[in-house]
Coordinates of C-alpha atoms and ligand atoms in Angstrom, one line a residue:
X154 CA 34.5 224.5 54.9
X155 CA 32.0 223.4 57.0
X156 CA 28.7 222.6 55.4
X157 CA 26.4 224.9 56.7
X158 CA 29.0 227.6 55.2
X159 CA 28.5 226.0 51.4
X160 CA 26.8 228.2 48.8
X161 CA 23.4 227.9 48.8
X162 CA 20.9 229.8 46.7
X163 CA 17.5 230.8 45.6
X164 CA 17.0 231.2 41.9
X165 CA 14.0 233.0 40.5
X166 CA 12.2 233.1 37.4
X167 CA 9.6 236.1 37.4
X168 CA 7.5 236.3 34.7
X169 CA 4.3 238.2 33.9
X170 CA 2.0 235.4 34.4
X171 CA 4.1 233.0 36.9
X172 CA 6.7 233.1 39.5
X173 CA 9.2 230.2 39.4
X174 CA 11.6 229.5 42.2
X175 CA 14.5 227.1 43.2
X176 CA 16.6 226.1 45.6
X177 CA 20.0 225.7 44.1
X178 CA 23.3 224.5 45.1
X179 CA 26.3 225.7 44.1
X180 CA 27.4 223.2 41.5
X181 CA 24.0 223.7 39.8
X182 CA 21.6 221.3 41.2
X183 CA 18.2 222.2 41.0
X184 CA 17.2 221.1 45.3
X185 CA 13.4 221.9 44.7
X186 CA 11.0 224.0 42.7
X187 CA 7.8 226.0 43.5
X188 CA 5.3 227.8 41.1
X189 CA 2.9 230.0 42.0
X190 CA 0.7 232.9 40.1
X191 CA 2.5 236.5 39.8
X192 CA -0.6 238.0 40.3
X193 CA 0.7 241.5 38.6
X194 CA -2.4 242.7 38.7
X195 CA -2.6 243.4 41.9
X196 CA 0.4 245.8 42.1
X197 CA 3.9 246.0 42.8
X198 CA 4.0 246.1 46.6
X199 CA 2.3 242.4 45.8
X200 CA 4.2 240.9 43.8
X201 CA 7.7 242.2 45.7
X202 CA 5.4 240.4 48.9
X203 CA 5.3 237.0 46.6
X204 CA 8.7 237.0 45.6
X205 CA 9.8 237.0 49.3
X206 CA 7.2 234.1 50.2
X207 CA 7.9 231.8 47.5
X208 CA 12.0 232.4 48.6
X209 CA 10.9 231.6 52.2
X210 CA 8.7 228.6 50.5
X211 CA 11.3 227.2 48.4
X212 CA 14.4 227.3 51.3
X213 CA 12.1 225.3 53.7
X214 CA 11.0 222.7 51.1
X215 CA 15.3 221.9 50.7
X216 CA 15.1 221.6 53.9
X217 CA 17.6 225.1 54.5
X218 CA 17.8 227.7 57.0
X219 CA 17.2 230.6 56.0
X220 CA 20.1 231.7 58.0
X221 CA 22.0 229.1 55.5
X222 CA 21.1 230.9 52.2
X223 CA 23.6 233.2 51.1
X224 CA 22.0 234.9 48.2
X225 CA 19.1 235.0 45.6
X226 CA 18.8 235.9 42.1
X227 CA 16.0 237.0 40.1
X228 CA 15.5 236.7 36.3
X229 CA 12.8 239.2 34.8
X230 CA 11.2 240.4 31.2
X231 CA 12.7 244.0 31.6
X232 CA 14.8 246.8 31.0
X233 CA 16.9 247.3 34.0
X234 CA 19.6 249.6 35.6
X235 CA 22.5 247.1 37.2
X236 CA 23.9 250.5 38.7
X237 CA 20.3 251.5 40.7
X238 CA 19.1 247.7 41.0
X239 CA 15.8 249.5 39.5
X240 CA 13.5 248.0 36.8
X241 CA 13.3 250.7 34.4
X242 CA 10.2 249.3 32.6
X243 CA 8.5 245.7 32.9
X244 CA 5.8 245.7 30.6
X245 CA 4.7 242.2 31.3
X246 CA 4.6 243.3 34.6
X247 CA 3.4 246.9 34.7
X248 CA 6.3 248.2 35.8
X249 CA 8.1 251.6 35.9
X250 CA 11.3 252.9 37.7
X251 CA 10.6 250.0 40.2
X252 CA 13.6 249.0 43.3
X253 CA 13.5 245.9 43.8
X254 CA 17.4 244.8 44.6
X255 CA 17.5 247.9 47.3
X256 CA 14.1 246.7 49.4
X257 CA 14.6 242.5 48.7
X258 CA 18.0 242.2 49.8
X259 CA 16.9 244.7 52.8
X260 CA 14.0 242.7 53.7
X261 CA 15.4 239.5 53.5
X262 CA 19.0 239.9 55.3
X263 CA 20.7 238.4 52.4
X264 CA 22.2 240.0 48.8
X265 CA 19.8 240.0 45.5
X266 CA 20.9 240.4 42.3
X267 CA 19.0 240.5 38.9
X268 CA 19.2 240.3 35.2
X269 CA 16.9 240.2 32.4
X270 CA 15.1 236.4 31.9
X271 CA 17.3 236.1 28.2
X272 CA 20.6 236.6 30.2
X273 CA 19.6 234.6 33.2
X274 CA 18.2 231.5 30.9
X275 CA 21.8 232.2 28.6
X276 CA 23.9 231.8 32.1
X277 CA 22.2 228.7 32.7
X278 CA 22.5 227.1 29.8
X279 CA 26.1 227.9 29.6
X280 CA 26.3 227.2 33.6
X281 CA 25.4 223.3 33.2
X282 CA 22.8 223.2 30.2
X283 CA 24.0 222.9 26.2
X284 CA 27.6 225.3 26.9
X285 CA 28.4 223.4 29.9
X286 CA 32.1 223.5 30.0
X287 CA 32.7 226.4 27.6
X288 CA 33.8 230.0 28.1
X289 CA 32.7 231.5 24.9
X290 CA 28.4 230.5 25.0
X291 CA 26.0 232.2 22.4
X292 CA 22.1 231.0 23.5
X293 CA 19.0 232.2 21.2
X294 CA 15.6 231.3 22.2
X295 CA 13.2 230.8 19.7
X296 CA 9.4 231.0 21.0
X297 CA 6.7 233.8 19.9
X298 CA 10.2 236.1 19.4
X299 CA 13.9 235.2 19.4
X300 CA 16.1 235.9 22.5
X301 CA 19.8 235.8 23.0
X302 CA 22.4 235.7 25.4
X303 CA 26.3 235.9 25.5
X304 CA 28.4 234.3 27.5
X305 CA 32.3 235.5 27.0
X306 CA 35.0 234.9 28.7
X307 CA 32.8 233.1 31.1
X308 CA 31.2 235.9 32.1
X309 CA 27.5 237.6 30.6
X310 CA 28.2 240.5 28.5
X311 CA 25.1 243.6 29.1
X312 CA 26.6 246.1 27.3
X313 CA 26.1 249.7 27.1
X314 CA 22.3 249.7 29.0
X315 CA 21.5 245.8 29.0
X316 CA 20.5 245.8 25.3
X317 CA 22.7 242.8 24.8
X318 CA 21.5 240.1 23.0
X319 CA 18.3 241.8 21.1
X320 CA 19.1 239.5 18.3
X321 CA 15.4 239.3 17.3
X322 CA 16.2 242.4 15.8
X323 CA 18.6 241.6 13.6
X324 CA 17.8 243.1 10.6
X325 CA 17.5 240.4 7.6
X326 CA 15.5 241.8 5.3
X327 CA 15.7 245.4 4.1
X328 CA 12.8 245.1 1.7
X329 CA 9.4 244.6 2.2
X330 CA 9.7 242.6 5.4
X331 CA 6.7 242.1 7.5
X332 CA 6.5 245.2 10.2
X333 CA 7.8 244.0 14.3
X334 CA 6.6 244.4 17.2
X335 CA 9.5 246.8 17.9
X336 CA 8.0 249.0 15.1
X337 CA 10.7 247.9 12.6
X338 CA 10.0 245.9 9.1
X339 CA 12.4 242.9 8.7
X340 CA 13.6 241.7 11.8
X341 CA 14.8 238.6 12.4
X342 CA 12.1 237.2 14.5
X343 CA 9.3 238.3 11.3
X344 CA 11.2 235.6 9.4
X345 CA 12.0 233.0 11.8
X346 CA 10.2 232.6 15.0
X347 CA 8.0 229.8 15.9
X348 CA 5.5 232.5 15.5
X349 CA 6.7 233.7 11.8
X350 CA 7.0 230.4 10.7
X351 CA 3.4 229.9 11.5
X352 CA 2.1 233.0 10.1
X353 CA 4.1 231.7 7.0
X354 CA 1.9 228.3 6.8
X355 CA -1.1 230.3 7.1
X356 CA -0.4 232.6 4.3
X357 CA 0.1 229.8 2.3
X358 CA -3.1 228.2 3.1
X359 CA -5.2 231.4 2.7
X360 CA -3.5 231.6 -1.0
X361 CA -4.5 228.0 -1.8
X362 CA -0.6 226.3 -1.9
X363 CA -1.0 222.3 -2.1
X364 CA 0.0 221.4 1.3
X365 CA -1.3 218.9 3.6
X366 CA -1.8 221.6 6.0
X367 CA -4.9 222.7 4.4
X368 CA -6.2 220.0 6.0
X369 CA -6.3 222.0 9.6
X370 CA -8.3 224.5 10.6
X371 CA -6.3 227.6 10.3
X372 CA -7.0 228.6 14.3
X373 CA -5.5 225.0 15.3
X374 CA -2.5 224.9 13.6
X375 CA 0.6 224.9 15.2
X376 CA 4.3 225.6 14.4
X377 CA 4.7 222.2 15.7
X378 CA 2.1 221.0 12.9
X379 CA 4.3 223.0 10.2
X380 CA 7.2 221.4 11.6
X381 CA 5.8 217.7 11.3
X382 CA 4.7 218.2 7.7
X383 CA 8.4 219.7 6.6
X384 CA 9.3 216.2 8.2
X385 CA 6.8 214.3 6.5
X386 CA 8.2 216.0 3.2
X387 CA 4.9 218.6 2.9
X388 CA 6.7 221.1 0.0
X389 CA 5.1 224.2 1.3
X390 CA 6.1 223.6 4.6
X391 CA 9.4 222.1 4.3
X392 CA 10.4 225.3 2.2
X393 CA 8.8 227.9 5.1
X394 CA 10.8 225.8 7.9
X395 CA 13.7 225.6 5.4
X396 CA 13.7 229.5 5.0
X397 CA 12.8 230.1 8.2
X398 CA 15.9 227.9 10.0
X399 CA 18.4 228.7 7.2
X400 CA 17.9 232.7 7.7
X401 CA 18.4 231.9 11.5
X402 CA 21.6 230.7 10.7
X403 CA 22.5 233.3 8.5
X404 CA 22.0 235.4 11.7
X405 CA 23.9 233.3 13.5
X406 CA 26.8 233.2 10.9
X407 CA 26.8 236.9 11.9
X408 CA 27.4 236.1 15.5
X409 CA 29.8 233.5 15.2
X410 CA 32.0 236.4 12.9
X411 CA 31.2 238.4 15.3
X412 CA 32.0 236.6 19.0
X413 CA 33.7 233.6 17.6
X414 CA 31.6 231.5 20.2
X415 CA 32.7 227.5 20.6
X416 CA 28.9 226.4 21.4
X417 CA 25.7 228.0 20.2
X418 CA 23.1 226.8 22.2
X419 CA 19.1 227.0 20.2
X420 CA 16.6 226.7 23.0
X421 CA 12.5 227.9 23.4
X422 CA 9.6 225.4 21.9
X423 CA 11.4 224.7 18.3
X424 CA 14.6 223.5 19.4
X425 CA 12.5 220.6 20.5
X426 CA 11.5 219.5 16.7
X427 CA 14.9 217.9 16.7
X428 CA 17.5 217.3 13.3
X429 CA 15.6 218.4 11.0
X430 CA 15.6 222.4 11.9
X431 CA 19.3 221.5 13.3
X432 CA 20.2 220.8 9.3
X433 CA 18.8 224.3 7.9
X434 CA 20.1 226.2 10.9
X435 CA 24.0 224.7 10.3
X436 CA 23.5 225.2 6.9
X437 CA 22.9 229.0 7.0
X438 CA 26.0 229.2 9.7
X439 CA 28.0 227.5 7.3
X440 CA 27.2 229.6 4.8
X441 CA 28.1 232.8 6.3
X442 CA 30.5 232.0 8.4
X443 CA 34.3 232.0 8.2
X444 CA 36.1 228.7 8.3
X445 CA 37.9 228.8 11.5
X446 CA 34.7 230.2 12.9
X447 CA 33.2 226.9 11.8
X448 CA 36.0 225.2 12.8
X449 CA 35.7 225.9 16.4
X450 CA 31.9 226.1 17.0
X451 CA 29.4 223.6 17.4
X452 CA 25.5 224.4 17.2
X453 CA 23.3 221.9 19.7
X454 CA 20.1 221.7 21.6
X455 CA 19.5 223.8 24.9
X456 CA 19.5 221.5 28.1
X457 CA 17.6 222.3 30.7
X458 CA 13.8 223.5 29.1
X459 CA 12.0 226.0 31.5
X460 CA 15.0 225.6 34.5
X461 CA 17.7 227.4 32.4
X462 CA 15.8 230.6 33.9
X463 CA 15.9 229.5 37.4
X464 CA 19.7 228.2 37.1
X465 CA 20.9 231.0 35.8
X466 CA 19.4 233.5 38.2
X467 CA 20.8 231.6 40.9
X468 CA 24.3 231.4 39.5
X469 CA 24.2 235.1 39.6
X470 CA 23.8 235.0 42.9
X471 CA 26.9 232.7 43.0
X472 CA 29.4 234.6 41.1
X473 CA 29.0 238.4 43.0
Ligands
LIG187 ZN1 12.2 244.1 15.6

């Protein structure tokens, strides 16, 4: 194959505050990046305008034609019809019933492809991140919610309309759990998402627990601050990230009955804190899952940070 006939593709991360691109090659390799402002407010003839540019602007910093890129794939916060190619509804980006695959690949000569930003950071991380060289990937992102992604059989798994993956919403507690943003009480994500766990440490404060935590002002603390005190053997918060990371694995245990996964990949802002939350989420696995489940999965660190997004939009580009 001559090289100028090698798979070479744009990735795209399109969030409601930024637009990430990449050029990508085909085993993976992130060529070069650019990030720019999504500018949502200014409608969605705009933004379709910026995705285009920042394609164009990312292709001629690698150095490619754009006659050499052979396809582009975009990873968005949405609900989306892989039939149409339409966004059903963006919120973060104020979008309804919107075509993008239709007028991109139209206006750019080359096929586009798109899948929500859980599934496209879960492909990447599977792709060459934490499940690199596994068929059978489970990813959950923990940030302000909790996000997953399958991987099975080597292939993303959408299911009936997309909803795939919405393990935030795992329900863990059936009474009196703190209300969701999906308008449910108990979800997972109340009990044990960077933002929960914070909300946790706060309580606690408020009601006067001894914790060296007391010692921040309650604005300025971070789930990173909770975090450090659990490690610096702070009661209060070691039990709150103890609860917290053990009920994710309980979730998890869930899964792994479930999908029988070989790698479960934890990525977002916590999976950063290292061991500690590692112990409490293996613990909960172990204790719900089966043996052989066990047996055949391991639980580690995401890879690749803020790329997995990127990656994995361009891999879908890769695989059509
Ligand atoms: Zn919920």
């Amino acid at each position: 194959m001559r090289e100028s006939r090698e798979a070479r593709v744009i990735g795209v991360d399109l969030g409601g505050t930024n637009i990430k691109a990449a050029a990508i090659t085909k085993t993976g390799q992130v060529v070069t990046k650019v990030e720019w402002a999504t500018e949502a407010d200014k409608g969605v003839e705009h933004v379709i305008n910026r995705l285009q540019k920042i394609a164009y602007t990312v292709a001629e910093e690698a150095g490619w034609n754009w006659a050499e890129v052979t396809g582009m794939g975009i990873g968005l916060p949405g609900f989306l019809n892989f039939r149409t190619g339409v966004v059903e509804q963006a919120v973060n980006l104020g979008w309804k019933n919107t075509a993008i695959i239709s007028v991109l690949s139209e206006s750019m000569g080359i096929p586009v492809y798109f899948d929500n930003d859980a599934n496209a950071a879960a492909i990447g991380e599977a792709w060459v991140g934490g499940g690199q060289g596994f068929d059978h990937v489970a990813v959950a992102t923990i940030g302000t919610g909790i996000g997953g992604g399958f991987i099975i059989n080597g292939h993303i798994v959408r299911g009936a309309n997309g909803m795939v993956g919405e393990i935030g919403h795992l329900l863990m507690e059936r009474e009196h759990g703190r209300l969701c943003n999906c308008g449910k009480h108990g979800c997972l994500e109340t009990i044990s998402s960077a933002t929960a766990m914070l909300r946790s440490a706060r309580e606690a404060v408020r009601e006067g627990a001894q914790t060296t935590l007391s010692q921040f002002a309650l604005d300025s603390l971070t789930t990173r601050d909770v975090i450090d005190a659990a490690r610096l053997d702070d009661k209060v918060a070691y039990a709150i990230v103890k609860q917290a990371m053990e009920t994710l694995g309980i979730a998890l245990s869930h899964i792994g009955n479930t999908l029988n996964p070989q790698r479960i990949v934890i990525g977002g802002g916590v999976s950063k804190a290292g061991e500690i939350i590692f112990e409490f989420i293996r613990k909960g696995f172990e204790q719900g899952a089966l043996p052989r489940v066990i047996e055949a999965c391991q639980i580690v660190p995401a890879k690749l940070g803020n790329d997995a997004g990127v990656i994995g939009a361009a891999k879908l580009a890769l695989e059509a």
